[in-house]
Short mmCIF file of C-alpha atoms and ligand atoms in Angstrom, two decimals:
data_model
loop_
_atom_site.label_atom_id
_atom_site.label_comp_id
_atom_site.label_asym_id
_atom_site.label_seq_id
_atom_site.Cartn_x
_atom_site.Cartn_y
_atom_site.Cartn_z
CA MET F 106 141.06 115.84 58.32
CA ALA F 107 138.10 116.62 56.04
CA GLN F 108 135.23 114.13 56.41
CA LYS F 109 133.15 112.72 53.54
CA THR F 110 129.65 114.23 53.30
CA THR F 111 127.27 114.10 50.30
CA GLU F 112 127.78 112.72 46.79
CA LEU F 113 128.69 115.39 44.23
CA TYR F 114 128.97 113.31 41.08
CA ARG F 115 129.03 109.66 40.03
CA GLY F 116 131.28 109.11 37.00
CA LYS F 117 131.87 105.89 35.06
CA ALA F 118 134.68 104.64 37.31
CA LYS F 119 134.82 107.07 40.24
CA THR F 120 132.37 108.70 42.64
CA VAL F 121 133.16 112.18 43.92
CA TYR F 122 132.06 113.31 47.39
CA HIS F 123 131.90 116.68 49.09
CA THR F 124 133.72 116.94 52.40
CA THR F 125 133.49 119.11 55.50
CA ASP F 126 136.21 121.29 53.88
CA ALA F 127 134.73 123.36 51.00
CA ASP F 128 138.12 123.23 49.23
CA LYS F 129 138.44 119.42 49.33
CA LEU F 130 136.71 116.45 47.73
CA ILE F 131 137.06 112.69 48.15
CA LEU F 132 137.42 110.50 45.05
CA HIS F 133 136.23 106.91 45.42
CA PHE F 134 137.74 104.59 42.81
CA ARG F 135 135.18 101.87 42.02
CA ASN F 136 135.76 98.50 40.36
CA ASP F 137 133.51 99.54 37.45
CA THR F 138 135.32 99.45 34.14
CA SER F 139 133.71 101.06 31.13
CA ALA F 140 134.44 101.28 27.44
CA PHE F 141 132.85 102.79 24.37
CA ASP F 142 131.44 105.84 26.22
CA GLY F 143 129.85 103.71 28.91
CA GLU F 144 128.15 101.26 26.54
CA ARG F 145 130.02 98.37 28.15
CA ILE F 146 130.51 98.29 31.92
CA GLU F 147 131.94 95.43 34.01
CA GLN F 148 133.08 95.02 37.58
CA LEU F 149 136.73 94.00 37.86
CA ALA F 150 137.78 92.92 41.36
CA ARG F 151 140.69 94.93 42.88
CA LYS F 152 140.68 97.53 40.07
CA GLY F 153 139.49 100.40 42.31
CA MET F 154 142.27 99.70 44.80
CA VAL F 155 144.98 99.30 42.14
CA ASN F 156 143.99 102.49 40.29
CA ASN F 157 143.68 104.54 43.48
CA LYS F 158 147.15 103.56 44.68
CA PHE F 159 148.65 103.77 41.20
CA ASN F 160 147.17 107.24 40.66
CA PHE F 161 148.43 108.52 44.02
CA PHE F 162 151.94 107.19 43.31
CA ILE F 163 152.02 108.91 39.89
CA MET F 164 150.62 112.18 41.25
CA GLN F 165 153.34 112.22 43.93
CA LYS F 166 156.00 111.72 41.23
CA LEU F 167 154.52 114.60 39.25
CA GLU F 168 154.38 116.87 42.33
CA GLN F 169 158.05 116.06 42.98
CA ALA F 170 158.73 117.22 39.41
CA GLY F 171 156.99 120.53 40.12
CA ILE F 172 153.67 119.79 38.39
CA PRO F 173 150.67 120.95 40.47
CA THR F 174 148.14 118.15 41.06
CA GLN F 175 144.90 117.88 43.00
CA ALA F 176 146.06 114.85 45.02
CA GLU F 177 146.38 115.43 48.77
CA VAL F 178 146.11 112.35 51.02
CA LEU F 179 145.68 108.63 50.31
CA LEU F 180 142.77 107.84 52.66
CA SER F 181 142.14 104.14 52.14
CA ASP F 182 142.47 101.36 49.55
CA ASP F 183 140.01 103.05 47.23
CA GLU F 184 139.71 106.67 48.38
CA VAL F 185 141.87 109.78 48.06
CA LEU F 186 141.43 113.32 49.39
CA VAL F 187 141.90 115.92 46.65
CA LYS F 188 141.65 119.64 46.07
CA LYS F 189 138.25 120.72 44.73
CA LEU F 190 138.89 121.98 41.21
CA ALA F 191 136.54 123.74 38.80
CA MET F 192 137.07 121.21 36.01
CA ILE F 193 137.79 122.33 32.45
CA PRO F 194 135.71 120.06 30.13
CA VAL F 195 138.61 119.39 27.78
CA GLU F 196 140.78 116.25 27.51
CA CYS F 197 144.46 116.71 26.66
CA VAL F 198 145.96 113.70 24.84
CA VAL F 199 149.65 113.18 24.08
CA ARG F 200 150.81 110.35 21.83
CA ASN F 201 154.37 109.02 21.63
CA PHE F 202 153.36 106.10 19.38
CA ALA F 203 150.34 105.75 17.10
CA ALA F 204 147.44 103.72 18.53
CA GLY F 205 143.71 103.84 19.15
CA SER F 206 141.64 106.57 17.55
CA LEU F 207 144.66 108.07 15.75
CA VAL F 208 145.22 104.83 13.84
CA LYS F 209 141.54 104.72 12.89
CA ARG F 210 141.36 108.40 11.96
CA LEU F 211 144.51 108.62 9.84
CA GLY F 212 145.03 105.01 8.75
CA VAL F 213 148.58 104.92 10.08
CA GLU F 214 150.32 101.85 11.44
CA GLU F 215 149.89 101.02 15.13
CA GLY F 216 153.19 101.50 16.97
CA GLN F 217 154.63 104.12 14.61
CA ALA F 218 156.84 106.46 16.66
CA LEU F 219 155.64 110.07 16.72
CA THR F 220 158.48 112.58 16.86
CA PRO F 221 157.80 115.01 18.36
CA PRO F 222 154.83 113.59 20.29
CA THR F 223 151.41 114.79 19.12
CA PHE F 224 149.11 116.90 21.29
CA GLU F 225 145.34 116.67 20.77
CA LEU F 226 142.26 118.14 22.43
CA PHE F 227 138.88 116.47 22.89
CA LEU F 228 135.65 117.81 24.35
CA LYS F 229 134.57 115.82 27.40
CA ASN F 230 131.07 114.85 26.30
CA ASP F 231 129.91 111.19 26.26
CA ALA F 232 126.72 111.96 24.33
CA LEU F 233 128.84 113.38 21.49
CA HIS F 234 131.52 110.65 21.92
CA ASP F 235 134.19 113.15 23.04
CA PRO F 236 134.71 114.90 19.68
CA MET F 237 138.14 116.17 18.71
CA ILE F 238 138.37 119.97 18.99
CA ASN F 239 141.07 122.56 18.39
CA ASP F 240 142.56 125.48 20.33
CA SER F 241 140.19 128.05 18.89
CA HIS F 242 137.12 126.01 19.92
CA VAL F 243 138.40 125.90 23.50
CA VAL F 244 138.82 129.69 23.64
CA SER F 245 135.79 130.73 21.54
CA PHE F 246 133.38 128.58 23.54
CA GLY F 247 134.96 129.78 26.79
CA TRP F 248 136.00 126.35 28.08
CA ALA F 249 139.39 127.88 28.97
CA THR F 250 141.26 131.09 28.22
CA ALA F 251 144.16 131.11 25.76
CA GLU F 252 146.54 131.46 28.75
CA GLN F 253 144.96 128.54 30.61
CA LEU F 254 145.10 126.40 27.46
CA ALA F 255 148.78 127.23 26.94
CA GLU F 256 149.43 126.20 30.55
CA MET F 257 147.49 122.93 30.07
CA LYS F 258 149.54 122.11 27.00
CA GLN F 259 152.85 122.93 28.65
CA LEU F 260 151.98 120.89 31.75
CA THR F 261 150.80 117.94 29.63
CA LEU F 262 154.09 117.86 27.71
CA ARG F 263 156.02 118.07 31.00
CA VAL F 264 153.97 115.16 32.37
CA ASN F 265 154.93 113.25 29.23
CA ASP F 266 158.64 113.90 29.82
CA VAL F 267 158.48 112.82 33.47
CA LEU F 268 156.32 109.75 32.94
CA SER F 269 157.90 108.53 29.68
CA ARG F 270 161.18 108.27 31.60
CA LEU F 271 159.54 106.66 34.66
CA PHE F 272 157.84 103.97 32.56
CA ASP F 273 160.88 103.47 30.34
CA ASP F 274 162.95 102.69 33.44
CA ALA F 275 160.34 100.02 34.27
CA GLY F 276 160.63 98.45 30.79
CA LEU F 277 157.40 100.03 29.56
CA MET F 278 156.47 102.29 26.64
CA LEU F 279 154.12 105.16 27.45
CA VAL F 280 152.23 105.02 24.15
CA ASP F 281 149.65 107.74 24.89
CA PHE F 282 147.58 109.18 27.73
CA LYS F 283 144.77 111.58 28.55
CA LEU F 284 144.83 114.31 31.19
CA GLU F 285 142.16 116.62 32.58
CA PHE F 286 142.80 119.92 34.31
CA GLY F 287 140.83 122.23 36.55
CA LEU F 288 141.19 125.55 38.31
CA PHE F 289 142.03 125.84 42.02
CA HIS F 290 141.66 129.46 43.13
CA GLY F 291 142.40 130.49 39.54
CA LYS F 292 145.45 128.26 39.04
CA VAL F 293 145.60 125.44 36.46
CA VAL F 294 146.03 122.14 38.34
CA LEU F 295 146.12 118.52 37.10
CA GLY F 296 142.91 116.74 38.10
CA ASP F 297 141.06 113.48 37.49
CA GLU F 298 143.41 110.48 37.52
CA PHE F 299 146.43 108.89 35.88
CA SER F 300 146.02 105.12 35.74
CA PRO F 301 146.11 102.32 33.14
CA ASP F 302 142.42 103.20 32.50
CA GLY F 303 143.50 106.44 30.82
CA CYS F 304 146.79 105.63 29.13
CA ARG F 305 148.38 103.01 26.91
CA LEU F 306 151.36 101.08 28.24
CA TRP F 307 153.18 98.38 26.28
CA ASP F 308 155.95 96.10 27.43
CA LYS F 309 159.09 97.38 25.67
CA ALA F 310 160.38 93.97 24.63
CA SER F 311 157.20 92.12 23.64
CA ARG F 312 154.87 95.13 23.04
CA LYS F 313 152.27 93.30 25.16
CA LYS F 314 149.42 95.66 26.06
CA LEU F 315 149.21 96.32 29.80
CA ASP F 316 146.39 98.88 29.92
CA LYS F 317 142.65 99.30 29.34
CA ASP F 318 142.96 98.10 25.73
CA ARG F 319 142.96 94.60 27.31
CA PHE F 320 139.36 95.36 28.38
CA ARG F 321 138.35 97.23 25.20
CA GLN F 322 139.71 94.42 23.00
CA GLY F 323 138.55 91.52 25.22
CA LEU F 324 142.12 90.28 25.78
CA GLY F 325 141.50 89.29 29.44
CA GLY F 326 143.88 89.64 32.37
CA VAL F 327 143.00 93.31 32.78
CA VAL F 328 143.62 93.85 36.49
CA GLU F 329 146.56 91.40 36.40
CA ALA F 330 148.18 93.67 33.78
CA TYR F 331 147.52 96.79 35.91
CA GLU F 332 149.07 95.00 38.90
CA GLU F 333 152.10 94.03 36.84
CA VAL F 334 152.64 97.66 35.84
CA ALA F 335 152.22 98.78 39.48
CA GLN F 336 154.67 96.16 40.68
CA ARG F 337 157.27 97.11 38.04
CA LEU F 338 157.04 100.78 39.10
CA GLY F 339 157.27 99.89 42.78
CA VAL F 340 153.75 101.08 43.69
CA PRO F 341 152.92 99.67 47.15
CA LEU F 342 149.64 97.75 46.70
CA ASP F 343 149.23 95.81 49.95
O1 C5P B 8 140.95 106.60 22.03
P1 C5P B 8 142.21 107.39 21.85
O2 C5P B 8 143.25 106.66 21.04
O3 C5P B 8 141.95 108.78 21.32
O4 C5P B 8 142.81 107.56 23.32
C1 C5P B 8 144.05 108.19 23.56
C2 C5P B 8 144.41 107.98 25.02
O5 C5P B 8 143.52 108.71 25.86
C3 C5P B 8 144.33 106.53 25.48
O6 C5P B 8 145.39 106.29 26.39
C4 C5P B 8 142.99 106.44 26.18
O7 C5P B 8 143.02 105.48 27.22
C5 C5P B 8 142.84 107.84 26.75
N1 C5P B 8 141.44 108.28 26.80
C6 C5P B 8 140.78 108.35 28.02
N2 C5P B 8 139.48 108.76 28.07
C7 C5P B 8 138.83 109.13 26.98
C8 C5P B 8 139.48 109.07 25.73
C9 C5P B 8 140.78 108.63 25.67
O8 C5P B 8 141.38 108.04 29.05
N3 C5P B 8 137.58 109.56 27.08
#
């Protein structure tokens, strides 16, 4: 098994390490929770563990559905071995219901169903507050080729199909989510993470928010909500 060596990159919620295998990295999920492009950061006990196990569970479900992911081996409570991807600096966002920046941008009502779901692209750049971009920006600036972008979009919509059903079966609405992709030996592969830090999940009956909006909006019970989602999906936490 590949062993952890030096730090490659410290993100807002995860630290990435090189390993003895040039094709593998280790992601360490920390308890740090950030909002507003890192302006607000707090430590939330158990969050690293919950997100690591939640992410691995989701990535396994996606692999079973034929979606290539970087996840390889769950190593410990807060670490996972992954394929080393050359990350594409573009965030793919799908929305099934209006919320967050869409509501602000277009003045629509929160919770409005979006049929078909919307697909949006954002540039991963904290200093610029992740500006919205379009397909031609991605290709013209060389962040991805037209073929890679088409693959990212198709995979993102497939992820939405798989996960919307998975969460629906657990009594949850997958409101929206963000994905990041990278290249592994030239192939487009799902990277980063899928956890309640990067999606919106509402209880179907009460529409209670069970995701990072609890942190962004100061609603409290953040990790408790993540644990409730994990428990409803059957993610083994202990
Ligand atoms: O803020 P906005 O409404 O555009 O976010 C859409 C979805 O993407 C939300 O689920 C949010 O958690 C996620 N997101 C993210 N990281 C970002 C921006 C958005 O995980 N930098």
